[in-house]
Short mmCIF file of C-alpha atoms in Angstrom, two decimals:
data_model
loop_
_atom_site.label_atom_id
_atom_site.label_comp_id
_atom_site.label_asym_id
_atom_site.label_seq_id
_atom_site.Cartn_x
_atom_site.Cartn_y
_atom_site.Cartn_z
CA UNK A 1 5.61 -9.67 7.98
CA UNK A 2 7.61 -12.11 6.10
CA UNK A 3 11.34 -12.07 6.03
CA UNK A 4 13.45 -13.01 3.13
CA UNK A 5 16.65 -12.02 1.33
CA UNK A 6 17.53 -10.36 -2.18
CA UNK A 7 20.95 -11.13 -3.79
CA UNK A 8 21.51 -8.07 -5.67
CA UNK A 9 25.04 -6.69 -7.22
CA UNK A 10 26.82 -4.22 -5.09
CA UNK A 11 26.48 -1.56 -7.60
CA UNK A 12 22.62 -1.97 -7.44
CA UNK A 13 22.86 -1.99 -3.57
CA UNK A 14 24.94 1.10 -3.62
CA UNK A 15 22.45 2.79 -6.01
CA UNK A 16 19.60 2.03 -3.73
CA UNK A 17 21.48 3.16 -0.80
CA UNK A 18 22.40 6.61 -2.43
CA UNK A 19 18.47 7.01 -3.20
CA UNK A 20 17.65 5.95 0.38
CA UNK A 21 20.00 8.58 1.81
CA UNK A 22 18.77 11.02 -0.89
CA UNK A 23 14.89 10.49 -0.32
CA UNK A 24 15.38 9.99 3.59
CA UNK A 25 14.27 6.40 3.46
CA UNK A 26 15.49 3.24 4.50
CA UNK A 27 16.78 0.50 1.95
CA UNK A 28 13.81 -1.43 2.44
CA UNK A 29 11.42 1.28 1.57
CA UNK A 30 13.28 2.13 -1.58
CA UNK A 31 13.10 -1.33 -2.73
CA UNK A 32 9.41 -1.25 -2.03
CA UNK A 33 8.95 1.89 -4.01
CA UNK A 34 10.76 0.38 -6.95
CA UNK A 35 8.65 -2.54 -7.12
CA UNK A 36 5.64 -0.59 -6.77
CA UNK A 37 6.61 1.44 -9.65
CA UNK A 38 7.54 -1.79 -11.85
CA UNK A 39 3.82 -2.82 -10.98
CA UNK A 40 2.56 -0.23 -13.30
CA UNK A 41 4.46 -1.58 -16.07
CA UNK A 42 4.25 -5.47 -15.23
CA UNK A 43 2.75 -6.09 -18.68
CA UNK A 44 6.18 -5.34 -20.40
CA UNK A 45 7.20 -8.24 -18.47
CA UNK A 46 5.46 -11.37 -19.85
CA UNK A 47 6.58 -14.70 -18.37
CA UNK A 48 4.75 -17.28 -20.32
CA UNK A 49 5.39 -21.05 -19.37
CA UNK A 50 9.02 -20.78 -18.71
CA UNK A 51 11.67 -20.96 -16.02
CA UNK A 52 12.27 -18.01 -13.50
CA UNK A 53 14.69 -15.70 -15.07
CA UNK A 54 17.60 -14.78 -12.80
CA UNK A 55 19.97 -12.08 -13.00
CA UNK A 56 23.09 -12.82 -15.07
CA UNK A 57 25.98 -14.23 -13.42
CA UNK A 58 28.70 -11.96 -12.11
CA UNK A 59 32.31 -13.56 -12.76
CA UNK A 60 33.75 -10.94 -10.14
CA UNK A 61 31.10 -12.42 -7.58
CA UNK A 62 30.13 -8.96 -6.42
CA UNK A 63 26.95 -9.61 -4.62
CA UNK A 64 25.22 -8.34 -1.75
CA UNK A 65 22.78 -10.17 0.48
CA UNK A 66 20.01 -7.87 1.37
CA UNK A 67 17.67 -9.12 4.21
CA UNK A 68 14.19 -7.66 3.68
CA UNK A 69 10.82 -7.90 5.15
CA UNK A 70 7.46 -7.64 3.26
CA UNK A 71 4.15 -6.72 4.58
CA UNK A 72 1.14 -9.31 3.34
CA UNK A 73 0.05 -7.55 0.39
CA UNK A 74 3.57 -6.62 -0.57
CA UNK A 75 4.50 -10.23 -0.56
CA UNK A 76 1.43 -11.13 -2.41
CA UNK A 77 2.40 -8.63 -5.27
CA UNK A 78 6.07 -9.85 -5.22
CA UNK A 79 5.00 -13.35 -5.50
CA UNK A 80 2.76 -12.40 -8.32
CA UNK A 81 5.39 -10.79 -10.28
CA UNK A 82 7.69 -14.19 -9.81
CA UNK A 83 4.75 -16.29 -10.89
CA UNK A 84 3.34 -14.06 -13.79
CA UNK A 85 6.50 -12.54 -15.20
CA UNK A 86 8.64 -15.33 -14.37
CA UNK A 87 11.49 -13.22 -12.83
CA UNK A 88 13.19 -13.43 -9.58
CA UNK A 89 12.50 -10.62 -7.22
CA UNK A 90 16.27 -9.77 -7.14
CA UNK A 91 16.03 -9.70 -10.92
CA UNK A 92 13.15 -7.22 -10.74
CA UNK A 93 14.64 -5.08 -8.15
CA UNK A 94 17.83 -4.79 -10.57
CA UNK A 95 15.49 -4.06 -13.66
CA UNK A 96 13.38 -1.38 -11.55
CA UNK A 97 16.85 0.28 -10.41
CA UNK A 98 18.01 0.72 -13.85
CA UNK A 99 14.80 1.87 -15.39
CA UNK A 100 13.09 3.79 -12.63
CA UNK A 101 15.29 4.76 -9.97
CA UNK A 102 16.38 8.30 -11.60
CA UNK A 103 12.36 8.85 -11.92
CA UNK A 104 12.11 8.08 -8.44
CA UNK A 105 14.81 10.66 -7.37
CA UNK A 106 13.35 13.39 -9.77
CA UNK A 107 9.82 13.03 -8.22
CA UNK A 108 11.14 14.33 -5.08
CA UNK A 109 10.54 13.15 -1.61
CA UNK A 110 6.78 14.40 -1.54
CA UNK A 111 5.19 11.82 -3.53
CA UNK A 112 7.21 8.98 -1.43
CA UNK A 113 6.14 9.63 1.89
CA UNK A 114 4.53 6.36 2.17
CA UNK A 115 4.04 3.86 -0.62
CA UNK A 116 0.57 2.64 -0.63
CA UNK A 117 -0.05 -1.02 -2.16
CA UNK A 118 -3.44 -1.67 -3.14
CA UNK A 119 -5.75 -4.11 -1.24
CA UNK A 120 -5.00 -7.56 -2.75
CA UNK A 121 -7.58 -10.47 -3.39
CA UNK A 122 -7.94 -13.64 -4.96
CA UNK A 123 -11.04 -14.68 -6.54
CA UNK A 124 -12.54 -17.90 -7.91
CA UNK A 125 -15.11 -18.57 -10.43
CA UNK A 126 -16.25 -21.28 -12.77
CA UNK A 127 -16.80 -20.74 -16.50
CA UNK A 128 -18.10 -23.29 -18.69
CA UNK A 129 -16.58 -26.02 -16.12
CA UNK A 130 -13.27 -24.50 -16.19
CA UNK A 131 -12.16 -23.44 -12.67
CA UNK A 132 -10.70 -19.65 -13.04
CA UNK A 133 -8.34 -18.06 -10.50
CA UNK A 134 -8.26 -14.13 -10.57
CA UNK A 135 -5.75 -12.17 -8.82
CA UNK A 136 -6.96 -8.54 -8.12
CA UNK A 137 -4.38 -5.70 -7.34
CA UNK A 138 -7.25 -3.50 -5.86
CA UNK A 139 -10.30 -4.05 -3.51
CA UNK A 140 -13.12 -5.49 -5.53
CA UNK A 141 -16.75 -6.56 -4.41
CA UNK A 142 -17.74 -10.28 -4.69
CA UNK A 143 -18.16 -10.76 -8.51
CA UNK A 144 -21.62 -12.05 -9.95
CA UNK A 145 -19.84 -15.04 -11.18
CA UNK A 146 -17.48 -15.75 -8.62
CA UNK A 147 -16.40 -15.45 -5.07
CA UNK A 148 -13.35 -13.59 -3.28
CA UNK A 149 -11.36 -16.24 -1.53
CA UNK A 150 -8.84 -14.27 0.32
CA UNK A 151 -8.03 -10.48 0.89
CA UNK A 152 -5.40 -8.50 2.50
CA UNK A 153 -5.65 -4.90 3.49
CA UNK A 154 -3.64 -2.09 2.11
CA UNK A 155 -1.61 -1.68 5.68
#
């Protein structure tokens, strides 16, 4: 498991704490559930060729540094969010908290016993002399034109 930290506004941390208590989950599990939910709408967060976008500055400096561990495939997915969406992980957690936390709470605890991330794979193929890297959020077989370079399991 990879250890890292997420800087979040104290208000976001409190909301996540409230959700964790209500769902009977840890803060980490709620953060992972929020990231799993934002994955469904990642096309709404285009990155382009730009710098990574961070959360807006807080003049009062009311931040909480939240240590978190990610499993291999959770880390790969979060890294893709950063690479493709060009948002910091802390920014994505803040966005997901604002947009999806109520939805998570309304769904009840049954749906959230375990957030299952899909298998994760990276493939490589050559198309007309161009090297193409492919990211799979699922478990693909080797493609006719390419080859899977690396996989993670869902657990």
